[in-house]
Amino acid sequence: MLSKKTKYGLKALAYLATVGDKEPVQIAEIAKHENISQKFLESILLTLRRNGFLGSKKGKGGGYYLIKDPSEILMTSVMRVLEGPIAMVPCVSLNFYEKCDDCPDEGECSVHKLMLQVRDSALEVYRNNTLADLIS
Amino acid sequence: MLSKKTKYGLKALAYLATVGDKEPVQIAEIAKHENISQKFLESILLTLRRNGFLGSKKGKGGGYYLIKDPSEILMTSVMRVLEGPIAMVPCVSLNFYEKCDDCPDEGECSVHKLMLQVRDSALEVYRNNTLADLIS
DNA sequence: CTTTTATCCTATAGTTTTAGTAGATTAATT
DNA sequence: AATTAATCTACTAAAACTATAGGATAAAAG
């Protein structure tokens, strides 16, 4: 299941992309427009900022804004930051690889074989979608 | 993330498929061979039996066995029983559809648009893989 | 320089899901 | 009757998820 965090984060990014201008948008406005708990959204936007997707400005007239053009924001990177690994098991993860404790030989593992395909198909989707694609 | 339940269930099915004959295999043997907690595996095999994948026999010489040929066991059905919906959000689920509380219009939702593609790509993988494919 | 506005940041609490454990029961075989 | 192995219910510990609380910080307006 997609976490609420990721869902809300994506919606917030999409909202910022539709607003268009690089003018800061307040958390409260995003939260209200997308029906998200403001405090929860706050922490999500913070991680998006810390990971280079958003800029922010404090005080009156402040808020969050996209740093890059929506067409340059790939879903692979957004998903990795918000949701974590794209792979469903660590042993097929490109960026978060870990060996399974219980599995003596990955080459022989049926789960490995299946999840490799799932990872590749998901990757293809995320690589083919930028933020711009989602709002058009 | 793939749950341990699904992972172990898949491994157990794969093991039963490699053993081949329709002779019952004991939980203890599967658990040992696949490095799985026996009691946990017990409950997993039970749900696989209740959902028509396995047959069982009690007493000496008893155990679990595949009811169908591995080539007739689709990953779509296995995944739905063990892991639940294939879709990452209920609003794009074929078998477990639910409307989002917060989303006024699915057609306009960026998350919906993205997750539809992810679901379709995952479905294609699961539909193209039977248990037989995983052990070859 | 004070007030207001809005982000920043840490800690924590409540709920749900996951991953197992315990122990008694039932059915089949010897 | 004894043994073997699945069946079933209930329970628990740990982790993850979904927030919430409350103060600190920074920018702008007056």
Coordinates of C-alpha atoms (C1' of nucleotides) in Angstrom, one line a residue:
Chain A
M1 CA 0.0 0.0 0.0
L2 CA 1.0 3.5 -0.7
S3 CA 1.5 5.4 2.5
K4 CA -0.5 8.6 3.2
K5 CA 2.8 10.4 3.4
T6 CA 3.6 9.6 -0.2
K7 CA 0.1 10.2 -1.3
Y8 CA -0.1 13.6 0.3
G9 CA 3.4 14.5 -0.8
L10 CA 2.6 13.7 -4.4
K11 CA -0.6 15.8 -4.2
A12 CA 1.2 18.7 -2.7
L13 CA 3.9 18.6 -5.4
A14 CA 1.2 18.4 -8.1
Y15 CA -0.7 21.3 -6.5
L16 CA 2.5 23.4 -6.5
A17 CA 3.1 22.5 -10.1
T18 CA -0.4 23.5 -11.2
V19 CA -0.2 26.8 -9.4
G20 CA 2.7 27.4 -11.7
D21 CA 4.5 30.5 -10.7
K22 CA 7.5 30.3 -8.4
E23 CA 5.6 32.2 -5.8
P24 CA 5.6 30.6 -2.4
V25 CA 2.4 28.8 -1.4
Q26 CA 1.5 28.4 2.3
I27 CA 1.1 25.1 3.9
A28 CA -2.4 26.0 5.0
E29 CA -3.5 26.6 1.5
I30 CA -2.1 23.3 0.2
A31 CA -3.6 21.4 3.2
K32 CA -7.0 23.0 2.7
H33 CA -7.1 22.5 -1.1
E34 CA -6.0 18.8 -0.9
N35 CA -7.8 17.9 2.3
I36 CA -4.7 17.0 4.3
S37 CA -4.0 17.5 8.0
Q38 CA -1.9 20.7 8.1
K39 CA 0.6 19.5 10.7
F40 CA 1.2 16.2 8.9
L41 CA 1.7 18.0 5.6
E42 CA 4.1 20.3 7.3
S43 CA 6.5 17.4 8.1
I44 CA 6.1 16.0 4.6
L45 CA 7.0 19.3 2.9
L46 CA 10.0 19.5 5.2
T47 CA 11.4 16.3 3.9
L48 CA 10.7 17.3 0.3
R49 CA 12.6 20.5 0.9
R50 CA 15.5 18.7 2.6
N51 CA 15.7 16.4 -0.4
G52 CA 15.9 19.2 -2.9
F53 CA 12.5 19.3 -4.4
L54 CA 11.1 22.4 -2.7
G55 CA 12.4 25.8 -1.6
S56 CA 10.8 27.7 1.3
K57 CA 10.4 31.2 2.6
K58 CA 9.5 32.2 6.1
G59 CA 7.3 35.0 7.3
K60 CA 4.5 36.9 5.6
G61 CA 4.3 36.0 1.9
G62 CA 6.2 32.9 2.7
G63 CA 5.5 29.2 1.9
Y64 CA 6.8 26.5 -0.3
Y65 CA 7.6 26.5 -4.0
L66 CA 9.1 24.1 -6.6
I67 CA 12.8 24.5 -7.1
K68 CA 12.9 22.7 -10.5
D69 CA 10.6 22.6 -13.5
P70 CA 7.9 19.9 -13.1
S71 CA 9.2 18.3 -16.3
E72 CA 12.5 17.7 -14.5
I73 CA 11.1 16.0 -11.4
L74 CA 11.1 12.3 -12.0
M75 CA 8.8 10.0 -10.1
T76 CA 11.6 7.6 -9.4
S77 CA 13.3 10.2 -7.1
V78 CA 10.1 11.4 -5.5
M79 CA 9.0 7.9 -4.7
R80 CA 12.4 7.0 -3.3
V81 CA 12.3 10.0 -1.0
L82 CA 8.7 9.6 0.2
E83 CA 8.0 5.9 0.0
G84 CA 11.5 4.5 0.2
P85 CA 12.8 1.7 -2.0
I86 CA 10.9 1.0 -5.2
A87 CA 11.7 -2.7 -5.0
M88 CA 9.3 -4.9 -2.8
V89 CA 12.2 -6.8 -1.4
P90 CA 15.7 -5.5 -0.5
C91 CA 17.4 -8.2 -2.4
V92 CA 16.2 -6.7 -5.7
S93 CA 16.7 -3.1 -4.8
L94 CA 19.0 -0.9 -6.8
N95 CA 19.5 1.8 -4.2
F96 CA 18.8 -0.1 -1.0
Y97 CA 20.2 -3.5 -1.7
E98 CA 20.4 -6.0 1.2
K99 CA 20.8 -9.7 1.2
C100 CA 18.1 -11.9 2.6
D101 CA 18.9 -13.7 5.8
D102 CA 17.0 -16.8 4.9
C103 CA 17.9 -17.1 1.3
P104 CA 21.1 -19.1 0.5
D105 CA 21.1 -18.4 -3.3
E106 CA 19.4 -15.4 -4.9
G107 CA 19.8 -17.0 -8.4
E108 CA 17.6 -19.9 -7.3
C109 CA 15.0 -17.9 -5.4
S110 CA 11.6 -17.8 -6.8
V111 CA 10.6 -14.7 -4.9
H112 CA 13.7 -12.9 -6.2
K113 CA 12.9 -13.9 -9.8
L114 CA 9.4 -12.6 -9.6
M115 CA 10.2 -9.4 -7.7
L116 CA 12.9 -8.5 -10.1
Q117 CA 10.3 -8.3 -12.8
V118 CA 8.0 -6.3 -10.6
R119 CA 10.7 -3.8 -9.8
D120 CA 11.6 -3.4 -13.4
S121 CA 8.1 -2.8 -14.5
A122 CA 7.5 -0.3 -11.7
L123 CA 10.8 1.5 -12.5
E124 CA 9.8 1.9 -16.1
V125 CA 6.6 3.6 -15.0
Y126 CA 8.3 5.9 -12.6
R127 CA 11.0 6.8 -15.1
N128 CA 8.5 7.6 -17.7
N129 CA 6.6 10.0 -15.5
T130 CA 7.6 13.5 -14.4
L131 CA 5.5 15.8 -12.2
A132 CA 4.5 17.6 -15.4
D133 CA 3.0 14.4 -16.8
L134 CA 0.8 14.0 -13.8
I135 CA -0.9 17.3 -14.0
S136 CA -1.6 17.4 -17.7
Chain B
M1 CA 7.4 -3.9 1.0
L2 CA 6.5 -7.4 0.5
S3 CA 5.3 -9.0 3.7
K4 CA 7.0 -12.0 5.1
K5 CA 3.8 -13.8 4.9
T6 CA 3.7 -13.4 1.1
K7 CA 7.4 -14.2 0.8
Y8 CA 7.2 -17.4 2.8
G9 CA 4.0 -18.4 1.1
L10 CA 5.6 -18.0 -2.3
K11 CA 8.6 -20.0 -1.2
A12 CA 6.5 -22.7 0.2
L13 CA 4.5 -23.0 -3.0
A14 CA 7.7 -23.0 -5.0
Y15 CA 9.1 -25.8 -2.9
L16 CA 6.0 -27.9 -3.2
A17 CA 6.2 -27.4 -7.0
T18 CA 9.8 -28.5 -7.1
V19 CA 9.1 -31.6 -5.1
G20 CA 6.8 -32.4 -7.8
D21 CA 4.8 -35.5 -6.9
K22 CA 1.5 -35.0 -5.3
E23 CA 2.7 -36.6 -2.2
P24 CA 2.1 -34.6 1.0
V25 CA 5.0 -32.7 2.4
Q26 CA 5.1 -31.9 6.1
I27 CA 5.1 -28.3 7.4
A28 CA 8.3 -29.1 9.3
E29 CA 10.1 -30.1 6.1
I30 CA 9.1 -27.0 4.2
A31 CA 9.9 -24.8 7.2
K32 CA 13.3 -26.3 7.6
H33 CA 14.2 -26.2 3.9
E34 CA 13.1 -22.6 3.5
N35 CA 14.3 -21.3 6.9
I36 CA 10.9 -20.3 8.0
S37 CA 9.4 -20.3 11.5
Q38 CA 7.2 -23.4 11.5
K39 CA 4.3 -22.0 13.5
F40 CA 4.2 -18.9 11.2
L41 CA 4.3 -21.0 8.1
E42 CA 1.5 -23.2 9.5
S43 CA -0.9 -20.3 9.4
I44 CA 0.2 -19.3 5.9
L45 CA -0.3 -22.8 4.5
L46 CA -3.7 -22.8 6.1
T47 CA -4.8 -19.7 4.2
L48 CA -3.4 -21.2 1.0
R49 CA -5.4 -24.3 1.6
R50 CA -8.6 -22.3 2.4
N51 CA -8.1 -20.4 -0.8
G52 CA -7.9 -23.4 -3.0
F53 CA -4.2 -23.6 -3.7
L54 CA -3.3 -26.5 -1.4
G55 CA -4.7 -29.8 -0.2
S56 CA -3.8 -31.3 3.1
K57 CA -3.8 -34.6 4.8
K58 CA -3.6 -35.3 8.6
G59 CA -1.7 -37.9 10.5
K60 CA 1.3 -39.9 9.7
G61 CA 2.4 -39.4 6.1
G62 CA 0.3 -36.3 6.0
G63 CA 1.2 -32.8 5.0
Y64 CA 0.4 -30.3 2.2
Y65 CA 0.4 -30.7 -1.5
L66 CA -0.5 -28.6 -4.6
I67 CA -4.0 -29.1 -5.9
K68 CA -3.3 -27.7 -9.3
D69 CA -0.5 -28.0 -11.8
P70 CA 2.1 -25.2 -11.1
S71 CA 1.5 -23.9 -14.7
E72 CA -2.0 -23.2 -13.7
I73 CA -1.3 -21.2 -10.7
L74 CA -1.2 -17.5 -11.6
M75 CA 0.8 -15.0 -9.6
T76 CA -2.2 -12.6 -9.7
S77 CA -4.3 -14.9 -7.6
V78 CA -1.5 -15.9 -5.2
M79 CA -0.6 -12.3 -4.6
R80 CA -4.2 -11.3 -4.0
V81 CA -4.6 -14.0 -1.4
L82 CA -1.3 -13.5 0.4
E83 CA -0.6 -9.8 0.0
G84 CA -4.0 -8.4 -0.7
P85 CA -4.8 -5.9 -3.5
I86 CA -2.2 -5.5 -6.2
A87 CA -3.0 -1.8 -6.5
M88 CA -1.1 0.5 -4.2
V89 CA -4.3 2.6 -3.6
P90 CA -7.8 1.3 -3.3
C91 CA -9.1 3.8 -5.9
V92 CA -7.3 2.0 -8.7
S93 CA -8.0 -1.5 -7.4
L94 CA -9.9 -3.9 -9.7
N95 CA -10.9 -6.3 -7.0
F96 CA -10.9 -4.1 -3.9
Y97 CA -12.0 -0.8 -5.2
E98 CA -12.8 2.0 -2.7
K99 CA -13.2 5.7 -3.2
C100 CA -10.7 8.0 -1.5
D101 CA -12.2 10.2 1.2
D102 CA -10.1 13.2 0.4
C103 CA -10.3 13.1 -3.4
P104 CA -13.2 14.9 -5.0
D105 CA -12.4 13.8 -8.6
E106 CA -10.4 10.7 -9.5
G107 CA -10.1 11.8 -13.1
E108 CA -8.2 14.9 -11.9
C109 CA -6.0 13.2 -9.3
S110 CA -2.3 13.0 -10.0
V111 CA -1.8 10.1 -7.6
H112 CA -4.6 8.2 -9.3
K113 CA -3.1 8.7 -12.7
L114 CA 0.3 7.5 -11.6
M115 CA -0.9 4.5 -9.6
L116 CA -3.1 3.3 -12.5
Q117 CA 0.0 2.8 -14.5
V118 CA 1.8 1.1 -11.7
R119 CA -1.1 -1.2 -11.2
D120 CA -1.2 -2.1 -14.8
S121 CA 2.5 -2.8 -15.1
A122 CA 2.4 -5.0 -12.0
L123 CA -0.6 -6.8 -13.2
E124 CA 1.1 -7.6 -16.5
V125 CA 4.0 -9.2 -14.6
Y126 CA 1.8 -11.3 -12.3
R127 CA -0.4 -12.4 -15.2
N128 CA 2.7 -13.5 -17.2
N129 CA 4.0 -15.6 -14.3
T130 CA 2.7 -18.9 -13.1
L131 CA 4.3 -20.9 -10.3
A132 CA 5.9 -23.1 -13.0
D133 CA 7.7 -20.1 -14.4
L134 CA 9.3 -19.3 -11.0
I135 CA 10.9 -22.6 -10.5
S136 CA 12.3 -23.1 -13.9
Chain C
dC1 C1' 12.1 47.4 17.8
dT2 C1' 7.9 45.1 18.3
dT3 C1' 4.2 42.4 16.3
dT4 C1' 2.7 39.3 13.1
dT5 C1' 3.2 35.6 10.0
dA6 C1' 4.7 31.3 8.6
dT7 C1' 8.3 27.9 8.4
dC8 C1' 11.4 24.8 11.3
dC9 C1' 12.3 21.2 14.4
dT10 C1' 12.0 17.7 18.1
dA11 C1' 9.4 14.8 20.7
dT12 C1' 5.8 12.0 21.5
dA13 C1' 1.2 9.6 21.4
dG14 C1' -2.3 6.7 19.4
dT15 C1' -3.5 3.4 16.1
dT16 C1' -2.8 -0.3 13.0
dT17 C1' -0.2 -3.9 10.9
dT18 C1' 3.1 -7.4 11.0
dA19 C1' 5.2 -11.4 12.7
dG20 C1' 5.1 -14.5 15.4
dT21 C1' 3.8 -17.9 19.9
dA22 C1' 1.1 -20.9 22.9
dG23 C1' -1.7 -24.4 23.6
dA24 C1' -5.5 -27.3 23.0
dT25 C1' -8.2 -30.0 19.3
dT26 C1' -9.1 -33.0 15.5
dA27 C1' -8.2 -36.5 12.2
dA28 C1' -5.6 -40.2 10.1
dT29 C1' -2.3 -43.9 10.4
dT30 C1' 0.0 -47.9 12.6
Chain D
dA1 C1' -4.6 -47.2 21.9
dA2 C1' -0.6 -44.5 20.5
dT3 C1' 1.5 -41.6 17.5
dT4 C1' 1.7 -38.3 14.1
dA5 C1' 0.6 -34.1 11.9
dA6 C1' -2.7 -30.7 10.5
dT7 C1' -6.5 -27.4 12.6
dC8 C1' -8.0 -23.6 15.1
dT9 C1' -8.4 -19.8 18.5
dA10 C1' -6.4 -16.5 21.0
dC11 C1' -2.8 -13.7 22.4
dT12 C1' 1.5 -10.8 22.4
dA13 C1' 5.6 -8.1 21.2
dA14 C1' 7.5 -5.1 18.0
dA15 C1' 7.5 -2.2 14.3
dA16 C1' 5.4 1.1 11.2
dC17 C1' 2.2 4.5 10.2
dT18 C1' -0.4 8.7 11.1
dA19 C1' -0.5 12.0 13.0
dT20 C1' -0.3 16.1 17.1
dA21 C1' 1.9 19.4 20.5
dG22 C1' 4.5 23.1 21.3
dG23 C1' 8.2 25.9 21.1
dA24 C1' 12.2 28.0 18.1
dT25 C1' 13.5 30.6 14.2
dA26 C1' 13.3 33.9 10.5
dA27 C1' 11.3 37.4 7.6
dA28 C1' 8.3 41.2 6.8
dA29 C1' 5.2 45.1 8.2
dG30 C1' 4.2 48.8 11.1

